[in-house]
XYZ file of C-alpha atoms in Angstrom:
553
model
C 100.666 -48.180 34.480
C 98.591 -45.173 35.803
C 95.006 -45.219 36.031
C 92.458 -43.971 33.561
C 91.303 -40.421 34.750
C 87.235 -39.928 34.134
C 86.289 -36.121 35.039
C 82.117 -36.555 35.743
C 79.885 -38.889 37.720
C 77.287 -39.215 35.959
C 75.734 -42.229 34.105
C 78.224 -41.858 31.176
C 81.287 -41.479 33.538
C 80.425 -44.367 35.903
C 78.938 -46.553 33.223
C 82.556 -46.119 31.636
C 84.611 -46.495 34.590
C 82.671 -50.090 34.677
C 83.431 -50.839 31.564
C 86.968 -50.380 31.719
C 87.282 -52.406 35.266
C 85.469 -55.154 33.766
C 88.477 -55.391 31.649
C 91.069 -55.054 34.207
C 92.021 -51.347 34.204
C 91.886 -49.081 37.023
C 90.039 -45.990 36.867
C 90.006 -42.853 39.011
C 86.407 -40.992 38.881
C 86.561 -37.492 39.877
C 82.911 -36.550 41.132
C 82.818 -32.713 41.642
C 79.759 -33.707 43.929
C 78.913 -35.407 47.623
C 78.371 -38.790 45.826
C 74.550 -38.895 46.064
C 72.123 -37.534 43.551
C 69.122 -35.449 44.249
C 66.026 -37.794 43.766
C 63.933 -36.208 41.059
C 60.706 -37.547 39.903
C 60.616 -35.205 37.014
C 63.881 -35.911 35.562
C 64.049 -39.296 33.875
C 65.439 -41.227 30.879
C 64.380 -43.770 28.402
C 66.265 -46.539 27.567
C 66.506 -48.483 24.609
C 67.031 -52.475 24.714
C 70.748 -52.468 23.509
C 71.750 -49.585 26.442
C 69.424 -51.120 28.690
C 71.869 -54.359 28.010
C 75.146 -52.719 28.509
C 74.085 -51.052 31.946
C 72.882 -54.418 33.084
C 76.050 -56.500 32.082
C 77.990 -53.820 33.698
C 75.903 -53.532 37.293
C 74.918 -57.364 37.103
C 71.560 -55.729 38.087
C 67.851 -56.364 36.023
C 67.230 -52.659 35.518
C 63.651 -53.537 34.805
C 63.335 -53.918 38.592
C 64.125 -50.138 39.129
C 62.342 -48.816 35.815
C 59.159 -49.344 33.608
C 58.766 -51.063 30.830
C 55.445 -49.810 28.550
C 53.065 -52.155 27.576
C 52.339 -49.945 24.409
C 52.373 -47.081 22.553
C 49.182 -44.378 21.461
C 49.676 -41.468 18.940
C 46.239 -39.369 18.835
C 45.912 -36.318 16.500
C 42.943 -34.257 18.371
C 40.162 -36.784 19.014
C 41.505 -39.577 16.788
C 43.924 -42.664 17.699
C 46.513 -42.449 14.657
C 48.560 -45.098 15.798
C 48.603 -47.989 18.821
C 50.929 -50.697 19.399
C 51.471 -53.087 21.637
C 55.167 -53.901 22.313
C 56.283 -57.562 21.500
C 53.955 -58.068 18.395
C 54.626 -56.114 14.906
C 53.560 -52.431 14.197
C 50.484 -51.023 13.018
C 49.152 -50.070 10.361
C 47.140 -47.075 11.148
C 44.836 -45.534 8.967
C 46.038 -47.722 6.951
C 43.316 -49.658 4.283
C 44.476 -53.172 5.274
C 43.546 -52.517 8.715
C 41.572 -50.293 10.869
C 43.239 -47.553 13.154
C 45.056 -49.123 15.893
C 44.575 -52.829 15.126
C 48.186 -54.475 15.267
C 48.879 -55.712 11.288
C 52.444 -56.536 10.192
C 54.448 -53.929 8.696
C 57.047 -55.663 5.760
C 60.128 -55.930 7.193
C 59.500 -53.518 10.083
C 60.009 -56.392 12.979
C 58.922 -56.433 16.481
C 58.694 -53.022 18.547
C 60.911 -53.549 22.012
C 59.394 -51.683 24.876
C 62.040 -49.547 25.886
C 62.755 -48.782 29.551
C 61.552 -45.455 31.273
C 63.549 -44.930 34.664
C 64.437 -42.196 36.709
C 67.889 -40.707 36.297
C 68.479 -40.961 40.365
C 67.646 -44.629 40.210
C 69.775 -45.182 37.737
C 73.150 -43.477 39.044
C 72.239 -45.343 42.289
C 72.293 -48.502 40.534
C 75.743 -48.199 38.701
C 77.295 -46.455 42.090
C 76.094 -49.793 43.897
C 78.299 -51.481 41.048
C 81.135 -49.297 41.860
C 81.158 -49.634 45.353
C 82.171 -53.219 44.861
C 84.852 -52.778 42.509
C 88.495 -52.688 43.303
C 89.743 -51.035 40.430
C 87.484 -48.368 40.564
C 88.153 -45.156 43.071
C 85.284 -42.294 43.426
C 86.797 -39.038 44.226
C 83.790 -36.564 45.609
C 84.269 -32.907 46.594
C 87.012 -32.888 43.198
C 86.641 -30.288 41.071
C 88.816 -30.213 37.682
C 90.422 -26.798 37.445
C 93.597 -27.992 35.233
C 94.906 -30.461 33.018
C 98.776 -31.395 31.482
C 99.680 -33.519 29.428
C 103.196 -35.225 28.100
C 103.846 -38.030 26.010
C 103.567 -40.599 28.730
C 100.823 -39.589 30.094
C 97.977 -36.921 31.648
C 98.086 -34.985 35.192
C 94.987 -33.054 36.777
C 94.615 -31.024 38.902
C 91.053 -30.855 41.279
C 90.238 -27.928 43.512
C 88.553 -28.943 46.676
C 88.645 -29.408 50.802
C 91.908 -30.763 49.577
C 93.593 -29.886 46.561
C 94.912 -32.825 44.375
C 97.123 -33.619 41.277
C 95.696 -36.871 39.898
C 98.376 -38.821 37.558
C 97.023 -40.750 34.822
C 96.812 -43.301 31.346
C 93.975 -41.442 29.606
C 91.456 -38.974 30.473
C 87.958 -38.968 29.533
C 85.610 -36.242 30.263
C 82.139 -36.829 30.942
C 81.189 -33.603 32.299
C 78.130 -32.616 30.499
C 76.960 -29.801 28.781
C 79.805 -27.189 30.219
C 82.330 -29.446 30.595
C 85.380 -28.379 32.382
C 87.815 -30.865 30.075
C 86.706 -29.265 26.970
C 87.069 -26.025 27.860
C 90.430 -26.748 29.224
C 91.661 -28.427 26.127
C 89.768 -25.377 23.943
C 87.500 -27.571 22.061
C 84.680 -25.813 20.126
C 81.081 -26.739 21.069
C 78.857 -25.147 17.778
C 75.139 -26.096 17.445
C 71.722 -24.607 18.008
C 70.281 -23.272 21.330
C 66.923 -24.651 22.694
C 65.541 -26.471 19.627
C 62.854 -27.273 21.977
C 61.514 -26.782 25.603
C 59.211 -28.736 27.529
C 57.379 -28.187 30.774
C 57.567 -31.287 32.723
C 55.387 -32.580 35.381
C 55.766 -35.710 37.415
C 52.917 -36.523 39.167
C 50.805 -40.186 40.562
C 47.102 -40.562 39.138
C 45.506 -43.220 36.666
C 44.703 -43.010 32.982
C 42.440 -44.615 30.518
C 45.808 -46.006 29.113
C 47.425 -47.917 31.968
C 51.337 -48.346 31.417
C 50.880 -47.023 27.962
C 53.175 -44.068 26.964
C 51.150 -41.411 24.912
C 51.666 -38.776 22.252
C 48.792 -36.314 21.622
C 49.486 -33.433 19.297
C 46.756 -30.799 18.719
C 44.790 -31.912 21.791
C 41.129 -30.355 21.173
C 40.739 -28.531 25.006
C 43.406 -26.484 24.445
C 41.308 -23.200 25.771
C 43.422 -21.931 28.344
C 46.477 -22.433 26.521
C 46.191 -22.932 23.074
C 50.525 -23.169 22.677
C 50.166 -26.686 24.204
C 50.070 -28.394 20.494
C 51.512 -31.336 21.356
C 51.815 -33.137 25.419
C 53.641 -36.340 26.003
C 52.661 -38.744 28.381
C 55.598 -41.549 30.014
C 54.577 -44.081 32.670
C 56.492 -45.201 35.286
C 55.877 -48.019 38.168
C 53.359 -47.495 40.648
C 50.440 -44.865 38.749
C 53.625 -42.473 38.813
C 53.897 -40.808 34.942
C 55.964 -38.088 33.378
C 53.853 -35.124 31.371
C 55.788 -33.031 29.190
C 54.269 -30.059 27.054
C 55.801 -28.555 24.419
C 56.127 -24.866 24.757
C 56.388 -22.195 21.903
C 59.943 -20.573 21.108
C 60.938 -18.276 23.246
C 61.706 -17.591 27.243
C 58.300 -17.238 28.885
C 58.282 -17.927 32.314
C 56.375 -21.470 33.534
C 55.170 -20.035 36.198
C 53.391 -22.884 38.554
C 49.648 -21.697 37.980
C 49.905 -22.785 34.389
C 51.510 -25.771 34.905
C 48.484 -26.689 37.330
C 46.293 -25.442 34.711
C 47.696 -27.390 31.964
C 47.686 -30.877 34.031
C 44.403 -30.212 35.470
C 43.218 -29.446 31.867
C 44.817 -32.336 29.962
C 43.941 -35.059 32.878
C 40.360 -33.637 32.642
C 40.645 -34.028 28.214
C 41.914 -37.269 28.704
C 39.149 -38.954 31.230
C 36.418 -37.143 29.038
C 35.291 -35.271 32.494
C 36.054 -34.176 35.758
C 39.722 -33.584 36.265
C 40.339 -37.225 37.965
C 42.478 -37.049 41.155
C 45.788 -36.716 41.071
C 49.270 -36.027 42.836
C 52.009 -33.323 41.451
C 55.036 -34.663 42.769
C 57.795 -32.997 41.035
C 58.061 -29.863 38.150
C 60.686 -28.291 35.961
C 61.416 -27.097 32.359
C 63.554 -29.626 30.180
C 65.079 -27.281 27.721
C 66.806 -29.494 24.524
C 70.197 -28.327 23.003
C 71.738 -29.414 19.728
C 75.453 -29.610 19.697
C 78.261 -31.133 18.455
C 82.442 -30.946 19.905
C 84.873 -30.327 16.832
C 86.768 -32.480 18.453
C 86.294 -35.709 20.733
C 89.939 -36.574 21.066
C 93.014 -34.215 21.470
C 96.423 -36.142 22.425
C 95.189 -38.337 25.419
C 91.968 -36.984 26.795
C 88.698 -37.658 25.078
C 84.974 -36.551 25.431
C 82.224 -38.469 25.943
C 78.407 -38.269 26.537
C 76.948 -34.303 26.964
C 80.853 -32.848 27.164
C 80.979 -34.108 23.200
C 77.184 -33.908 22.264
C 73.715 -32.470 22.833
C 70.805 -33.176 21.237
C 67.182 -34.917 22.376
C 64.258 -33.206 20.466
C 61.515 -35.267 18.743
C 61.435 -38.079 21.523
C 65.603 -39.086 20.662
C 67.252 -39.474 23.834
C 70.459 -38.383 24.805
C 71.880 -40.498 27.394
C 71.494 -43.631 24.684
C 74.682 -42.408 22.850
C 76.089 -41.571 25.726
C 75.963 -45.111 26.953
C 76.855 -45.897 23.341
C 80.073 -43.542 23.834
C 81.317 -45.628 26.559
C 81.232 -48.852 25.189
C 82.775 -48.007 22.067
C 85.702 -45.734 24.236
C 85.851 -48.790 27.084
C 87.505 -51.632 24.970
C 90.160 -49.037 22.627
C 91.629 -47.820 25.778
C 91.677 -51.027 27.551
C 93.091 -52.410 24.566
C 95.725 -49.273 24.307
C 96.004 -49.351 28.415
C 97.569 -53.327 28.208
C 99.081 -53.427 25.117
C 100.320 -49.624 24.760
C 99.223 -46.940 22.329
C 97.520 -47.716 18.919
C 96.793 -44.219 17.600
C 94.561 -45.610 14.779
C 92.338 -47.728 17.094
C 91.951 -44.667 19.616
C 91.304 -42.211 16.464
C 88.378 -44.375 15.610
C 86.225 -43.305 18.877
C 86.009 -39.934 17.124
C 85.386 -41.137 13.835
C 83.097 -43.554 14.388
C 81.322 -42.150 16.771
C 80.962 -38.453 16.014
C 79.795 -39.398 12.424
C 76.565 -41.091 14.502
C 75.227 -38.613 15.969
C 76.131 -36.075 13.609
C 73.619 -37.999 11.373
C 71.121 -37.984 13.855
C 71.833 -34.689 14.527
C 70.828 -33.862 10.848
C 67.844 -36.103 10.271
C 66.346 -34.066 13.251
C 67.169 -30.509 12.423
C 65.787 -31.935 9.002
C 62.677 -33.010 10.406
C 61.877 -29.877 13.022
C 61.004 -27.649 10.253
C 58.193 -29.805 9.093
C 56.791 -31.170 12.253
C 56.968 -27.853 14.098
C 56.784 -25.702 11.456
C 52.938 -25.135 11.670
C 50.666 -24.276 9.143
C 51.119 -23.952 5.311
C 50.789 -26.411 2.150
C 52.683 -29.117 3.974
C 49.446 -28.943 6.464
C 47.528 -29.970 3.598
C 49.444 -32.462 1.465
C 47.592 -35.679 1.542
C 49.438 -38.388 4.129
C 52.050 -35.965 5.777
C 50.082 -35.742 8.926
C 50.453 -39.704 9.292
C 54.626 -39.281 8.486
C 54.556 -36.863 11.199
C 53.588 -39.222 13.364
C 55.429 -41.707 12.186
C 58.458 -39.876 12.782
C 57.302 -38.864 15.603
C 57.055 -42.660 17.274
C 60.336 -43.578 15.457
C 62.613 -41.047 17.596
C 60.524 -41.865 20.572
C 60.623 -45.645 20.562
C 64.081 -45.817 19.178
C 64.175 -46.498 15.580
C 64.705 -45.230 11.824
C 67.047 -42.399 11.481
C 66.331 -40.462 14.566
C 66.693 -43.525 17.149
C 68.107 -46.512 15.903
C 71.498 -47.490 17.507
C 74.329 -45.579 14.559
C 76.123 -47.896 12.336
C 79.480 -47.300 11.592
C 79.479 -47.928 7.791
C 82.388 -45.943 7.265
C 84.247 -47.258 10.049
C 88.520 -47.159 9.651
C 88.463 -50.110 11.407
C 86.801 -51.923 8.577
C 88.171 -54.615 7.127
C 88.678 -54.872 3.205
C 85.720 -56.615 1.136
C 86.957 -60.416 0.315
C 85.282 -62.731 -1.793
C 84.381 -65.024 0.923
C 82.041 -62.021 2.465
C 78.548 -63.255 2.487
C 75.321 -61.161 3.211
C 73.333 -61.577 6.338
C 70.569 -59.437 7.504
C 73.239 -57.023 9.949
C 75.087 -54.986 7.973
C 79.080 -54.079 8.314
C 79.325 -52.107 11.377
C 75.418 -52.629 13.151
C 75.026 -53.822 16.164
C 74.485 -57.493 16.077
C 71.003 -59.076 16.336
C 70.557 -60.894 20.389
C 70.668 -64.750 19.217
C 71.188 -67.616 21.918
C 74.527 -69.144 21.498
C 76.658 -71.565 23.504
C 79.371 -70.325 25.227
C 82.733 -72.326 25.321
C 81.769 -74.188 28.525
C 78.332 -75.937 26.842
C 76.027 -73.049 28.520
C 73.712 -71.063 26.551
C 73.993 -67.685 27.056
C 72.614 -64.518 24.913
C 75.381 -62.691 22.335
C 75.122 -59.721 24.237
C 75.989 -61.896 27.569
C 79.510 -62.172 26.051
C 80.273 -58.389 24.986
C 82.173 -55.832 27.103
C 85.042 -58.522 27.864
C 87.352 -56.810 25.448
C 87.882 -60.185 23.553
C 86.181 -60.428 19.749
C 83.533 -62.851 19.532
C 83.953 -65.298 16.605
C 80.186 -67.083 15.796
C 79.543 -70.170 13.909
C 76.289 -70.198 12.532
C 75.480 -74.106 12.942
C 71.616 -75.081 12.341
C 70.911 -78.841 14.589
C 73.518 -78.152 17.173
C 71.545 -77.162 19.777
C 69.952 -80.104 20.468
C 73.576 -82.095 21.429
C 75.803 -81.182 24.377
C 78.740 -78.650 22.908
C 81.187 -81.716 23.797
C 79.851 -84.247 21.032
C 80.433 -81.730 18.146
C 82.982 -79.591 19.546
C 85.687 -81.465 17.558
C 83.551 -82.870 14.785
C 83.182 -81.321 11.439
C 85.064 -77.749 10.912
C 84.717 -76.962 14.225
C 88.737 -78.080 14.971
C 89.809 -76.053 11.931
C 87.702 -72.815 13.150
C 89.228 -73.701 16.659
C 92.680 -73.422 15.521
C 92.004 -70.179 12.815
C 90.472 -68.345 16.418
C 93.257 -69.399 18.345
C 96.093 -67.579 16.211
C 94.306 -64.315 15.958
C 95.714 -61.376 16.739
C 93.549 -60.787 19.701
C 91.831 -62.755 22.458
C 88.620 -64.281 20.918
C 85.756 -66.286 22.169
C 84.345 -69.176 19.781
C 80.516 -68.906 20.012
C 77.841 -71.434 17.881
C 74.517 -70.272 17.649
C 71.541 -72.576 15.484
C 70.501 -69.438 13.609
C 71.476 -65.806 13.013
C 68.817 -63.527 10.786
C 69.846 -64.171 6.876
C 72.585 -66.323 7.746
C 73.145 -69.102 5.831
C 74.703 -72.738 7.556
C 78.331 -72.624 8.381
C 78.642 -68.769 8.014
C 81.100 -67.276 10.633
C 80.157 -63.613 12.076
C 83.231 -61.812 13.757
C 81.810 -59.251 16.239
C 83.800 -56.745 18.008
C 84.131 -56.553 21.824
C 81.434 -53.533 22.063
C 78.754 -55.401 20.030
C 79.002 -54.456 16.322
C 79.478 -56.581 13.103
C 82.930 -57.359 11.657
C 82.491 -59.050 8.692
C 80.230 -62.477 8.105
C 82.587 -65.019 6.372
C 80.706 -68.227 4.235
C 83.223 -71.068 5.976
C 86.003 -71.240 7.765
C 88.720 -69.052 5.735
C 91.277 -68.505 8.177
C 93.390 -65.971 6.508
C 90.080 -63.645 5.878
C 89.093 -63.793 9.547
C 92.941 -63.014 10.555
C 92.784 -60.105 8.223
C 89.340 -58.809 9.369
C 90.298 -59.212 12.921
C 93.688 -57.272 12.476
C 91.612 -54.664 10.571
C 89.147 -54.759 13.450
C 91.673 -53.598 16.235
C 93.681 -50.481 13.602
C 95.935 -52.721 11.842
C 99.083 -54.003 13.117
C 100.350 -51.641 15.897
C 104.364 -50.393 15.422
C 105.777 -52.969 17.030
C 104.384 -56.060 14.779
C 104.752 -53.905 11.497
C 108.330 -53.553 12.378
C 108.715 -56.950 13.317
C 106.896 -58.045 10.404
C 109.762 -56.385 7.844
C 112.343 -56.940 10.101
């Protein structure tokens, strides 16, 4: 069978053509490009801990080794600290009355704060090209423009312009072209939305802070003299005293010219150190400029859109490339699936579905939220408490959680299956991304959950308190184990039998079914074969033509 086409060589595009290599099918990359990226100090990303997993299962490389993780986070409003925490313990409570500003006190139900991972967009490309270059299933065309694309029930042809014009033959296609993407215009996909929601002037530069390895959000900073539009300046460490400054600029198109931008970093260093402007190194400029958009479509006939080609968006501290990432793993396991087994329309309809209804939503919770956090003066400026909710939103869609960060669930996912009576709660809902709980893997190891994803198999996990204290072999056929065995074995799809002592609000002997990119199934209470054969076939589209056939045949 021909190879899956992927237009765009950028993290989305090779983080894809991974994932679909990693489950046996061959890819063809088509890099318009040399192959190398430009190293920019000024252009980097922030990762949260579930993408941050799925780029290191798919390179076999710690990321952390190339990046920064924060040791905390600091919201100021002019002078005062509204908010500090320290990643790994529980959120603050600022100005709250059961503790002072910036002491650590647990917020009910809020959990731990991950520290996400802030790495440079060059380092990262570099570390999933390293990946590709050792992959056999995986060829990188450079110098290949896209300039056409056909396609016929059996399959898609392109066409790239270049030193040496090419027709490429393939499965699938998948564009991952970015913001003007070639394969949506081709295929006449609309691209609606807003135009620069926000813009940022960006400075990379090396010098030291009172905050070391802290990121920092300062709105209203009180030195603004020289440019009293800077209302709100963002501060990102990376390795090494390096850190990424980002002002907010005021709507419009005024130039940035580079006098102001030394003015504004000499100013805020100087506000921050409470003196002197404290030495420092400008390494690298530019203007980040954020879009919000949205494809009508992310699927016509056999080419899809993933990453910027189907989306744009990124104000308030969200980041982008995290649902592009999230794109690819979702895409990567229906087309392998489709790719060996042959076309299941359903299953491949549910990329769209499931995953332009996530970032639609947070789409909408932050064109609900601009008008009120940039929206200046007025009564909300005075209502008691809205200041702190600012901020609060604020840290949410920079750290990566509540409505304008968390990883999407797909509540409303067609591939869920129908509500049983043997359904039991536990603290993931239908459709979230499952919590990262040690388990042991079929051959006694333990591994984490997410160790186990990408594979393309479903993931079937007893919840067994006490067993992790005896070797896998001495319970393995004890108990229901040997009944679960056997209801895994005769499902419709390659599955993987995990135990694991504890899962959040699980109860003993409750069985989670997890699909191959990470998110919940359904959580059974027991062993109820027929209910886990149901939710898996619901799981995967239903029963492709070929069973249903055979089925009333």
């Amino acid at each position: 069978m021909d190879p899956v086409i992927i237009v765009g060589a950028g993290p989305v595009g090779l983080a894809l053509a991974l994932a679909l290599a990693r489950q046996e099918v061959p890819c063809v990359v088509l890099d318009e490009g040399p192959g190398k990226d430009e190293q920019r100090l000024a252009r980097t990303v922030v990762l949260r801990e579930d993408t941050v997993a799925l780029v290191e299962r798919l390179t076999g490389f710690p990321l952390s080794e190339l990046g920064f993780r924060w040791a905390g986070w600091r919201s100021l409003r002019r002078k005062q600290v509204t908010r500090e925490i320290t990643f790994g313990g529980d959120a603050p409570a600022a100005d709250d009355p059961a503790g002072a500003p910036g002491t650590a006190s647990p917020q009910g139900g809020a959990g731990p704060y991950t520290a996400p991972l802030h790495i440079t967009q060059h380092a990262l490309t570099g570390a999933l090209r390293d990946a590709i270059g050792d992959e056999r299933l995986i060829k990188l065309a450079v110098d290949s423009r896209l300039d056409a694309i056909e396609q016929e029930p059996s399959g898609v042809t392109a066409h790239t312009k270049g030193p040496k014009g090419t027709w490429w033959r393939g499965s699938y296609l998948v564009g991952c072209d970015g913001p003007r993407s070639t394969v949506r215009k081709l295929q006449d996909i609309r691209f609606p939305g807003r135009t620069a929601v926000e813009r940022h002037a960006v400075a990379a530069l090396r010098t030291e802070l009172p905050w070391p390895g802290e990121a920092l959000l300062h709105r209203t900073p009180p030195w603004r003299t020289s440019s009293p539009s800077a209302a709100e300046v963002t501060a990102r460490p990376l390795a090494d005293d390096l850190w990424r400054l980002d002002w907010l600029l005021p709507p419009g198109k005024d130039l940035v010219t580079p006098d102001l931008l030394v003015t504004r970093v000499r100013e805020t260093l100087a506000g921050w150190s409470g003196g002197p402007t404290p030495p420092y190194e400008l390494l690298d400029t530019g203007v980040h400029t954020v879009h919000h958009r949205l494809a009508r479509r992310w699927r016509a006939g056999r080419v899809f859109l993933a990453g910027d080609s189907a989306h744009l968006l990124g104000a308030l501290g969200t980041q982008g490339l995290d649902e592009g990432l999230r794109d690819a793993d979702n895409l990567a396991w229906k087309l392998a699936l489709a790719w060996h087994h042959g076309p299941h329309e359903s299953l491949l309809d549910s990329y769209q579905t499931e995953r332009r209804a996530v970032v639609a939503t947070r789409l909408r919770a932050a064109d609900q939220a601009l008008p009120l956090l940039r929206g200046g003066g007025g009564l909300r400026a005075y209502v008691p408490g809205s200041a702190r909710g600012h901020d609060a939103l604020l840290t949410d869609g920079h750290l990566g959680r509540g409505p304008l960060g968390a990883p999407g669930t797909y509540a409303d996912s067609p591939l869920a299956p129908p509500r049983t009576e043997s359904e039991t709660p536990v603290d993931t809902a239908p459709g979230a991304p499952v919590v990262d709980v040690r388990v042991t893997a079929e051959d006694g190891s333990f591994v984490g959950l997410r160790e186990r994803l990408g594979r393309g198999v479903l993931l079937v996990v007893l919840v067994a308190p006490g067993t992790g204290v005896w070797e896998r072999k001495h319970w393995v056929t004890a108990g229901i184990m040997p009944r679960l065995a056997a209801a895994v074995t005769a499902l419709p799809h390659p599955a993987e039998l995990l135990v694991a002592e504890n899962y959040p609000g699980a109860a003993a002997h409750t069985v989670l079914l997890v699909r191959p990119d990470g998110h919940l199934v359904t959580a059974l209470g027991g062993v109820r074969p027929a209910d886990l054969y149901e939710a898996a076939e619901a799981a995967l589209g239903g029963p492709t033509k070929t069973e249903a056939t055979a089925s009333t045949g």
